[in-house]
CSV table of C-alpha atoms and ligand atoms in Angstrom, one decimal:
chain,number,residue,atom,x,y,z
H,44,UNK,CA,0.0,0.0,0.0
H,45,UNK,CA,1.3,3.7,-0.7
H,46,UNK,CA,2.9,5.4,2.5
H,47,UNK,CA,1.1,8.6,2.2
H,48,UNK,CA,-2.2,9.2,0.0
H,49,UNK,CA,-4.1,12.3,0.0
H,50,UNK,CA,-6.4,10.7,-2.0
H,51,UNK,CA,-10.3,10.3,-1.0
H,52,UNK,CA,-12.6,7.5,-2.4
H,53,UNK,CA,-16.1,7.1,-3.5
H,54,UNK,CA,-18.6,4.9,-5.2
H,55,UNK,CA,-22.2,5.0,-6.1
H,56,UNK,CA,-25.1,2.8,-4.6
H,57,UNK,CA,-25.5,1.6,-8.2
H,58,UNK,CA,-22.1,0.2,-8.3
H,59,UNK,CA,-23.0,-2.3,-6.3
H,60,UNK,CA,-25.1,-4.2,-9.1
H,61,UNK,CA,-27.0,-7.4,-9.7
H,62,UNK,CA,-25.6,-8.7,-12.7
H,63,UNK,CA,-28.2,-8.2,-15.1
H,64,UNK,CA,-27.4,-7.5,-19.1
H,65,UNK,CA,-29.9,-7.4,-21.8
H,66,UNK,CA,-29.8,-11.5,-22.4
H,67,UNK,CA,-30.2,-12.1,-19.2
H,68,UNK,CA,-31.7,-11.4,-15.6
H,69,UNK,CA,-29.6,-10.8,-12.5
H,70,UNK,CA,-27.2,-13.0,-10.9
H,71,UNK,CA,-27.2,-11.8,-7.6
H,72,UNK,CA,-30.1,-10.3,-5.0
H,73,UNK,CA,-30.8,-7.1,-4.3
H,74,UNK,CA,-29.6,-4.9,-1.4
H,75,UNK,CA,-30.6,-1.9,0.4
H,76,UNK,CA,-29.5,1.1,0.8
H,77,UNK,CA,-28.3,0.5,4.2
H,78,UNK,CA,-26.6,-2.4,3.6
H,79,UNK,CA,-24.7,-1.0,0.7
H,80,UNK,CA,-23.5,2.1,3.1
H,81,UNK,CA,-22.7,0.1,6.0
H,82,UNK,CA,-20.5,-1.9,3.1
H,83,UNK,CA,-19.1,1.5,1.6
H,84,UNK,CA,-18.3,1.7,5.5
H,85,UNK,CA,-16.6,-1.8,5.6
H,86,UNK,CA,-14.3,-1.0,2.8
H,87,UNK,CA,-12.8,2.5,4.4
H,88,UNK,CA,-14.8,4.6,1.3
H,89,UNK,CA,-15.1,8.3,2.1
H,90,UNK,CA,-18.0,9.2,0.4
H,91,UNK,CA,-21.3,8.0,-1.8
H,92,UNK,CA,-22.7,9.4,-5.4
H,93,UNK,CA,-25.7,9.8,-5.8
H,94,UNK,CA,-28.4,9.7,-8.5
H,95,UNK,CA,-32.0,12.2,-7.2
H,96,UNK,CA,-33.9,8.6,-7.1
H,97,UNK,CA,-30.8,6.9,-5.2
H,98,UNK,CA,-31.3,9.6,-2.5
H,99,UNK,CA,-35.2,9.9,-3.0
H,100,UNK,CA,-36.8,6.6,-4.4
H,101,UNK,CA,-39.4,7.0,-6.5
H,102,UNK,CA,-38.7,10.4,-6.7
H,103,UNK,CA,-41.7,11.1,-9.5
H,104,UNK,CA,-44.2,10.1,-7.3
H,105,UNK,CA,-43.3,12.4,-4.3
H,106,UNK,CA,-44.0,16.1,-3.4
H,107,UNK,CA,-41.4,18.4,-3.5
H,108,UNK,CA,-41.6,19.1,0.2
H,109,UNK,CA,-41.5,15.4,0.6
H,110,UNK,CA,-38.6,14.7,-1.3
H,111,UNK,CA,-36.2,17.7,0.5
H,112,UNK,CA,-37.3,16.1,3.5
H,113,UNK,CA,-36.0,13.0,2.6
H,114,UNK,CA,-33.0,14.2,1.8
H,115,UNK,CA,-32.7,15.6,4.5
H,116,UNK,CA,-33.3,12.4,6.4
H,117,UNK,CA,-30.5,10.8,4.2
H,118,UNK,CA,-28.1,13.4,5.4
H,119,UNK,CA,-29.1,12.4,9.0
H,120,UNK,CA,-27.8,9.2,7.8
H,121,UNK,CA,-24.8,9.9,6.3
H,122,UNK,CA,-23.4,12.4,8.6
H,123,UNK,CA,-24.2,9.7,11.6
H,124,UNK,CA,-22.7,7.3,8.9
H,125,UNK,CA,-19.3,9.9,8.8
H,126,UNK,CA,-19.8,9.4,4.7
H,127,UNK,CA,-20.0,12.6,2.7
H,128,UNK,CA,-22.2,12.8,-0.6
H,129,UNK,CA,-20.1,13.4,-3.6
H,130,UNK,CA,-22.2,15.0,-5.9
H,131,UNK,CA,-26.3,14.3,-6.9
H,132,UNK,CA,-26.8,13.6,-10.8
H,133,UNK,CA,-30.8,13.3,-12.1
H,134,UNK,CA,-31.2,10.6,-13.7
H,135,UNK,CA,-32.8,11.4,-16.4
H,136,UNK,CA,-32.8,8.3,-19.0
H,137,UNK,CA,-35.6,6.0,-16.8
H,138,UNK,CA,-38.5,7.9,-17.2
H,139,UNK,CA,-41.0,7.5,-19.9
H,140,UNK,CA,-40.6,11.7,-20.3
H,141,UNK,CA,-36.8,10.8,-21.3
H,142,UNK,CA,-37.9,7.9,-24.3
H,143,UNK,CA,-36.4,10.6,-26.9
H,144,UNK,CA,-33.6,12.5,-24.9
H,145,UNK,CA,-34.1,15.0,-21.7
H,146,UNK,CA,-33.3,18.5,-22.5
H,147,UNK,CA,-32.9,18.1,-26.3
H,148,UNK,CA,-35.7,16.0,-26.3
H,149,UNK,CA,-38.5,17.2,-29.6
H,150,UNK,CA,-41.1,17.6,-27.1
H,151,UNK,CA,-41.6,21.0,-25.3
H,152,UNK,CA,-42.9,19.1,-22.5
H,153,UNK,CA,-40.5,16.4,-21.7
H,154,UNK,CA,-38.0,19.0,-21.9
H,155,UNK,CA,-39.5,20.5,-19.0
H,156,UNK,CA,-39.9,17.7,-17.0
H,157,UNK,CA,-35.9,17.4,-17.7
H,158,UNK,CA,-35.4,20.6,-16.3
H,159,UNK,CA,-37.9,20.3,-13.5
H,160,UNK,CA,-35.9,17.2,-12.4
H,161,UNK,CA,-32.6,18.9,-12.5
H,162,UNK,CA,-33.6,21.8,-10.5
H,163,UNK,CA,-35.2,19.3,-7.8
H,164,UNK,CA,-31.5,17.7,-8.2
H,165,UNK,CA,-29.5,20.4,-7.2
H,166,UNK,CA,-32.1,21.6,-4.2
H,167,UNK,CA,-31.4,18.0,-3.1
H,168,UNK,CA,-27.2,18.2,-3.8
H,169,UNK,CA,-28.0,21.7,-1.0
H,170,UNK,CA,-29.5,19.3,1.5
H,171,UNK,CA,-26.7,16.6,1.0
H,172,UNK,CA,-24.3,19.4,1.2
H,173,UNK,CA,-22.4,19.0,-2.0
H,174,UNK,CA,-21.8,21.8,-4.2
H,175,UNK,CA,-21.4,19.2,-7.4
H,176,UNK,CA,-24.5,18.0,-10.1
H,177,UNK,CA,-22.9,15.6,-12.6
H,178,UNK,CA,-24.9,15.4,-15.9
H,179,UNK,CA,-24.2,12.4,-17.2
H,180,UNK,CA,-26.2,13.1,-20.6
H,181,UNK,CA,-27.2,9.8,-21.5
H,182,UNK,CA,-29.8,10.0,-24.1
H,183,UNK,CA,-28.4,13.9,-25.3
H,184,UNK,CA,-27.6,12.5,-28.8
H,185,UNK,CA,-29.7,10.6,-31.8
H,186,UNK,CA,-30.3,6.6,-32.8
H,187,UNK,CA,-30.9,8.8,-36.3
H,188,UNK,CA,-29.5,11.4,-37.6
H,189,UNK,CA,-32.5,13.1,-39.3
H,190,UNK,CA,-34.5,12.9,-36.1
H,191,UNK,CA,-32.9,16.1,-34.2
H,192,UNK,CA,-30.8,18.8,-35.6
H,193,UNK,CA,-27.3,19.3,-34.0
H,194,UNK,CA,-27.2,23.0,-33.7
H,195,UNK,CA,-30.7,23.7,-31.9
H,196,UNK,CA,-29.4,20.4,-29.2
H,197,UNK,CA,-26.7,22.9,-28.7
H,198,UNK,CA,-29.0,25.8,-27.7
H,199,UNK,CA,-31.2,23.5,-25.9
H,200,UNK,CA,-28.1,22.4,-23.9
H,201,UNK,CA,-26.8,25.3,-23.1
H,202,UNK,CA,-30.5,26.8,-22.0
H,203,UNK,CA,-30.8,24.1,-19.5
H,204,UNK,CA,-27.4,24.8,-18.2
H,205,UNK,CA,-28.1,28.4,-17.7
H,206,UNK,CA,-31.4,27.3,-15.8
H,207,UNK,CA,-29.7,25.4,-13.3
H,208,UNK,CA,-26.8,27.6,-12.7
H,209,UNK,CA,-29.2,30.6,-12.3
H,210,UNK,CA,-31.2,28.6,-10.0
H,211,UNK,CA,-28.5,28.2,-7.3
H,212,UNK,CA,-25.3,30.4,-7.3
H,213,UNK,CA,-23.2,27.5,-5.7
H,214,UNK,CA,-24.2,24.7,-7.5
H,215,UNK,CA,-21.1,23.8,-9.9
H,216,UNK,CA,-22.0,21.7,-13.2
H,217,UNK,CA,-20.3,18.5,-14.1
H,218,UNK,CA,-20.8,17.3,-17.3
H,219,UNK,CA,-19.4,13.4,-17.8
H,220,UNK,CA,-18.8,13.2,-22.0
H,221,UNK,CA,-19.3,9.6,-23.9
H,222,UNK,CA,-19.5,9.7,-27.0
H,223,UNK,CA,-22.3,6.4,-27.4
H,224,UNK,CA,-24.4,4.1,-25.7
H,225,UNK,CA,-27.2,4.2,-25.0
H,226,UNK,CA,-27.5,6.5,-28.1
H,227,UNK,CA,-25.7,5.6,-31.2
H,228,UNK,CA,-24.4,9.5,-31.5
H,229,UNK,CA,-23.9,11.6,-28.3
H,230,UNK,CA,-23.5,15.4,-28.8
H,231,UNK,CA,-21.2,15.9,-25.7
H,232,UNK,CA,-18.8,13.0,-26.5
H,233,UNK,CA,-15.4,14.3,-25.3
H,234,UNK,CA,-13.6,16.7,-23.1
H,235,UNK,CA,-13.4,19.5,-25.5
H,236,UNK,CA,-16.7,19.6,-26.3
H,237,UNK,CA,-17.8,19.6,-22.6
H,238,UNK,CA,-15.5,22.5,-22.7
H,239,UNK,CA,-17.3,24.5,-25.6
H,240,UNK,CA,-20.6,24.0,-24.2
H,241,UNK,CA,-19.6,25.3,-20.8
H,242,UNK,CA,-18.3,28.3,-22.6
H,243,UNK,CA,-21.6,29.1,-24.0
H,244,UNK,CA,-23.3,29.2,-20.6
H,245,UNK,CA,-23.9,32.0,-18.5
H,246,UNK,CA,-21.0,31.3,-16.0
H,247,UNK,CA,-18.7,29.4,-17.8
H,248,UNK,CA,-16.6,29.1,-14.5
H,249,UNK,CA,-18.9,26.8,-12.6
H,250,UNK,CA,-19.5,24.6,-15.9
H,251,UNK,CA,-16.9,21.9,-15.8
H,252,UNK,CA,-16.4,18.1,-16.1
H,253,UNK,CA,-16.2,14.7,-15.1
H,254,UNK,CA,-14.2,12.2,-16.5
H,255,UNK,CA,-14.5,8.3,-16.9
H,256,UNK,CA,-11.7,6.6,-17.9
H,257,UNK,CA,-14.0,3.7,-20.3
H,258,UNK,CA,-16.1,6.7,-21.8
H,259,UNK,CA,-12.6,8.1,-23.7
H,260,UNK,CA,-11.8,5.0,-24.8
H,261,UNK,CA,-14.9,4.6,-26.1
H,262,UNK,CA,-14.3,7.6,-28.2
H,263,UNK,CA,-10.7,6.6,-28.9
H,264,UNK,CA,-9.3,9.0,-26.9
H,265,UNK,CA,-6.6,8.5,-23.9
H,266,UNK,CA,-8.0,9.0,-20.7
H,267,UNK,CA,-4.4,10.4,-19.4
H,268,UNK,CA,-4.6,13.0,-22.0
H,269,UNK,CA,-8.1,13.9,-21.3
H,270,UNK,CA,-7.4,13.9,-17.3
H,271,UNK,CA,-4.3,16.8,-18.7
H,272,UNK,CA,-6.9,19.0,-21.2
H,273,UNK,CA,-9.7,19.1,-18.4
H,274,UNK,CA,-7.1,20.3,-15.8
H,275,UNK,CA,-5.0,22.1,-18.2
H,276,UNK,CA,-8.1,24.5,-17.7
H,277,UNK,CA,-9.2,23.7,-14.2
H,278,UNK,CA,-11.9,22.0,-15.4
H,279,UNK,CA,-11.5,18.7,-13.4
H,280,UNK,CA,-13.8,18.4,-10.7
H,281,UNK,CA,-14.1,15.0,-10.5
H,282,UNK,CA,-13.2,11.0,-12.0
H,283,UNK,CA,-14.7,7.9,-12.4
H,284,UNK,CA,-11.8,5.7,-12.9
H,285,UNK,CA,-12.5,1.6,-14.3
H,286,UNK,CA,-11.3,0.1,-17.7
H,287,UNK,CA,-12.9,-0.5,-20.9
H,288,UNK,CA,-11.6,-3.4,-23.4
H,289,UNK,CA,-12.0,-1.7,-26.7
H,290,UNK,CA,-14.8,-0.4,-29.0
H,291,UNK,CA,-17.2,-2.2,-27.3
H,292,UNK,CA,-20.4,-2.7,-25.2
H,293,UNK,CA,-19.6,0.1,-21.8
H,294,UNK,CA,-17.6,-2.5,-19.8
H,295,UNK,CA,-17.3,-0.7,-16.8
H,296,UNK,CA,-14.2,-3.0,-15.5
H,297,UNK,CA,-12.1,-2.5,-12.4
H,298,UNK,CA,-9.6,0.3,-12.5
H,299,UNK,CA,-6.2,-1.2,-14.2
H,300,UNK,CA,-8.1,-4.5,-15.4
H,301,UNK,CA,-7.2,-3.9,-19.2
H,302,UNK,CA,-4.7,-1.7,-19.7
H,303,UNK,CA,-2.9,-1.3,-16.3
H,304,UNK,CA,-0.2,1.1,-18.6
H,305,UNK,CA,-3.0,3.0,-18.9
H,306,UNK,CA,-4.1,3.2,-15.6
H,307,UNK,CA,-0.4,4.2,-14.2
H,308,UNK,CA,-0.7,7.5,-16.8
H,309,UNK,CA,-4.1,8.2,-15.4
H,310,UNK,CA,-2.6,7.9,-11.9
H,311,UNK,CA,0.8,10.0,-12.8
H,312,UNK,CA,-1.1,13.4,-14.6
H,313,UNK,CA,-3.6,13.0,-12.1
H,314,UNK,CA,-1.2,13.2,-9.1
H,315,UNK,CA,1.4,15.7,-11.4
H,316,UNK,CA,-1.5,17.9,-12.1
H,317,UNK,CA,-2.4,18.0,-7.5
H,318,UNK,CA,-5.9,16.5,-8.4
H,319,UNK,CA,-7.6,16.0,-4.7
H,320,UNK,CA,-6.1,19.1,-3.2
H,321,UNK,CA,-9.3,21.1,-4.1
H,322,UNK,CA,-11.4,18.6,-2.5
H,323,UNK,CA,-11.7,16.5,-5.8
H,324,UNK,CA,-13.0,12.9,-5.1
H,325,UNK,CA,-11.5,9.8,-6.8
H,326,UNK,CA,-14.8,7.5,-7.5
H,327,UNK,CA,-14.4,4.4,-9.4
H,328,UNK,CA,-17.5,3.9,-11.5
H,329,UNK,CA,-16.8,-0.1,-11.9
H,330,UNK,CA,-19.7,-3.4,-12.1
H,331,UNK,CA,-18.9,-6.6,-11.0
H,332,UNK,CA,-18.6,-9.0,-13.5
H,333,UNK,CA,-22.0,-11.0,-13.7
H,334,UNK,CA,-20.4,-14.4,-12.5
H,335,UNK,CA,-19.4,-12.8,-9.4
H,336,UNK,CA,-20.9,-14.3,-6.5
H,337,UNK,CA,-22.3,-13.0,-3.6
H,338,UNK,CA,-19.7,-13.3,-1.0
H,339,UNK,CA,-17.2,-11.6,-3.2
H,340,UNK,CA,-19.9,-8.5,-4.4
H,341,UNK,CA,-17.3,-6.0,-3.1
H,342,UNK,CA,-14.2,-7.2,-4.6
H,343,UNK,CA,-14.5,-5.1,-8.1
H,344,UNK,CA,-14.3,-1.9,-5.5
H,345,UNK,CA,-12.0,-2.9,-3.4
H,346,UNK,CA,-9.5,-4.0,-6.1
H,347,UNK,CA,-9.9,-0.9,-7.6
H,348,UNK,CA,-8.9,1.2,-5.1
H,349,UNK,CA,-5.3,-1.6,-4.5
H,350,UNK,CA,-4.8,-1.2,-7.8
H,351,UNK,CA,-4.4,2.9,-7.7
H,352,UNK,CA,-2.6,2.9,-4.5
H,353,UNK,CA,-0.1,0.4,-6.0
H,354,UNK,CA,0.0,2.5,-8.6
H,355,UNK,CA,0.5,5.7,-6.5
H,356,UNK,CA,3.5,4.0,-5.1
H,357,UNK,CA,4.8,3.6,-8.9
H,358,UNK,CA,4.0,7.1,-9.6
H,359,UNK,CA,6.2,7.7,-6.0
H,360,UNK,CA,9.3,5.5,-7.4
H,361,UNK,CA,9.0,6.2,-11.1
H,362,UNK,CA,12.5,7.9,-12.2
H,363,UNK,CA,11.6,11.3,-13.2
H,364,UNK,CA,15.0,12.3,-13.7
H,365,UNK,CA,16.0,9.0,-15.8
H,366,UNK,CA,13.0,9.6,-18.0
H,367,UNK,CA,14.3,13.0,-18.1
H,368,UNK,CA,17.7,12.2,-19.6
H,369,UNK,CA,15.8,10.0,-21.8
H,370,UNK,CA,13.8,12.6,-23.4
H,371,UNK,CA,16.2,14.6,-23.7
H,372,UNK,CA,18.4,12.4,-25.8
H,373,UNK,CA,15.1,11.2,-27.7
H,374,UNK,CA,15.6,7.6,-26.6
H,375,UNK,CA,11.9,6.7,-26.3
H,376,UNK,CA,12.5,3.2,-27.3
H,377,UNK,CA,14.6,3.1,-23.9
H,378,UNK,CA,11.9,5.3,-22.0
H,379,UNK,CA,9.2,2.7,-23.2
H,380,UNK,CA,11.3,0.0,-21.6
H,381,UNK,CA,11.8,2.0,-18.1
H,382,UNK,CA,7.6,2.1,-18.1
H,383,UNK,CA,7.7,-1.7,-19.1
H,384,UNK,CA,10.1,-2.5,-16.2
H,385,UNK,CA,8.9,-0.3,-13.8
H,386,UNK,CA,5.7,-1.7,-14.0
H,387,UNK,CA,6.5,-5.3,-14.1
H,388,UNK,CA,9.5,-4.6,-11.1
C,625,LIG,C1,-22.7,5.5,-17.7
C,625,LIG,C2,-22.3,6.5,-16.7
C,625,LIG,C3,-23.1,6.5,-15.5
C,625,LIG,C4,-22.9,7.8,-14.7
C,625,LIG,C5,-23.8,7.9,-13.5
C,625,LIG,C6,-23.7,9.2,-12.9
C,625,LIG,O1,-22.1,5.2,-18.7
C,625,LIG,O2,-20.9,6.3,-16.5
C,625,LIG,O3,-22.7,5.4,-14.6
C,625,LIG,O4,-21.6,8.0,-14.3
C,625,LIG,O5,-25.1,7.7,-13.9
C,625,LIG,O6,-24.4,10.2,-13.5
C,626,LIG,MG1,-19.7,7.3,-15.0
């Protein structure tokens, strides 16, 4: 384990999944809510996401008095708990009002709902007490080309930005890019375009991002070098590490499990560029694999979080100043080596 780690960690209730895919039903019961914080307890986790209907269920169906109060509650719980709440994202791809996209959606009406939701979202992120609303924009994007128009998503985007960032002057915005899945065609599928949209709003400065290491793959990109554009502008406000094998199905894998190369330059920029001094969480958005059984339902979290610490140490012992000489006489082949055997050592 690494001597000294600033680092704070954090998972999601839905993290701790039942194994179902679309051929096939889950593999494993459900658990409550309770259970799965008293386990986020048992593995030495710092704090919970949360999506609106994780800390409300069946959030649709409740008064909006109700539902603050039962946040409220919930922050009873977590306080008592000593867990902090990360950030509160709406959900916004169950309901039948989000068939054909939330706020870029063709109809006026589900729009609204969207942005009813959103604003409920960040009163409830107040009541948590986290400053953070990640909009993972899941069905922002088109299974058809022909059925939306690019530019007016844009506008619709950035209204529904504005909305929530005039609603509350705290609340800070961050938007977690992929570029497919569930839709065929995302608009907001990188970094940079996170970037752009967030310059459009009305205060840029709280518009930001979230990065998951298997969403840049899944849009060819390095998730090192996305971790370095985001901060490059301050823009990094939080992660969700895991792996992705390729251009496939979202895999969601423990941090390191494919490309554990990958994973060390993730670690590196994010510890050369001081990510977790403002605050900044590290959260590993990671499944278990269906065949995992019961008594090892943790283990996909838990490995995660080994994997980065032994990877902070590698960071720790890596030999700047060697790689440094290297560069400097253009011996990459010899620099590839040093990662290779630094690694492996
Ligand atoms: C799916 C996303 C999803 C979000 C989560 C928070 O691909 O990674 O898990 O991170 O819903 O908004
Ligand atoms: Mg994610």
């Amino acid at each position: 384990m690494a001597k000294k780690s600033h680092f704070r960690f954090c998972f999601g209730p839905w993290n701790i999944s039942e194994g179902a895919d679309p051929y096939g039903p889950t593999t494993r019961p459900a658990q409550s809510f309770d259970w799965k914080l008293s386990a986020l307890k048992k593995l030495g986790f710092d704090a919970m996401m949360f999506h609106d209907d994780d800390a409300v269920p069946d959030i649709d169906s409740k008064s909006h008095s109700q539902v603050l109060k039962e946040a409220r509650q919930l922050r009873r719980r977590l306080d008592d708990a000593g867990v902090v709440a990360e950030m509160v994202a709406p959900r916004l791809w169950f309901s039948p009002n989000t068939i054909d996209g939330a706020y870029t959606s063709n109809d006026r009406k589900c729009r609204q709902y969207a942005i009813d939701r959103s604003l409920q979202s960040i009163d409830i992120a107040r009541e948590l007490g986290t400053d953070i609303l990640v909009l993972w924009l899941a069905r922002e994007g088109t299974y058809l080309r022909e059925s939306k128009s690019g530019l007016r998503s844009v506008e619709l985007l950035v209204e529904a930005f504005d909305k929530m960032l005039a609603h509350d002057k705290k609340i800070r915005l961050a938007i977690e890019p992929k570029p497919n899945e569930p839709m065929d065609h995302a608009y907001v599928p990188t970094i940079g375009h996170v970037l752009a949209v967030a310059s459009q709003t009305r205060d840029p400065k709280r518009t930001g991002a979230l990065i998951e290491s298997a969403h840049c793959i899944l849009a060819g990109l390095d998730p090192a070098d996305e971790i370095d554009f985001a901060m490059s502008f301050g823009k990094l406000w939080s992660v969700h590490l895991n792996d992705q094998n390729g251009l496939k199905y979202d895999q969601d894998k423990p941090f390191g499990s494919t490309n554990l190369r990958s994973a060390f330059n993730q670690v590196r920029v994010l510890m050369r560029n001081g990510y977790g001094r403002n605050g900044e969480f590290v959260c590993f958005d990671v499944h278990p694999f269906r065949t995992t059984k019961v008594e090892h339902w943790l283990a996909h979290l838990d490995n995660s979080r080994r994997t980065f610490l032994r990877l902070v140490e590698k960071v720790q012992t890596f030999d700047e100043k060697q790689a440094q000489r290297l560069i400097a006489d253009r011996d990459y082949q010899a620099l590839d080596q040093m990662v290779i055997e630094h690694l492996l050592g």
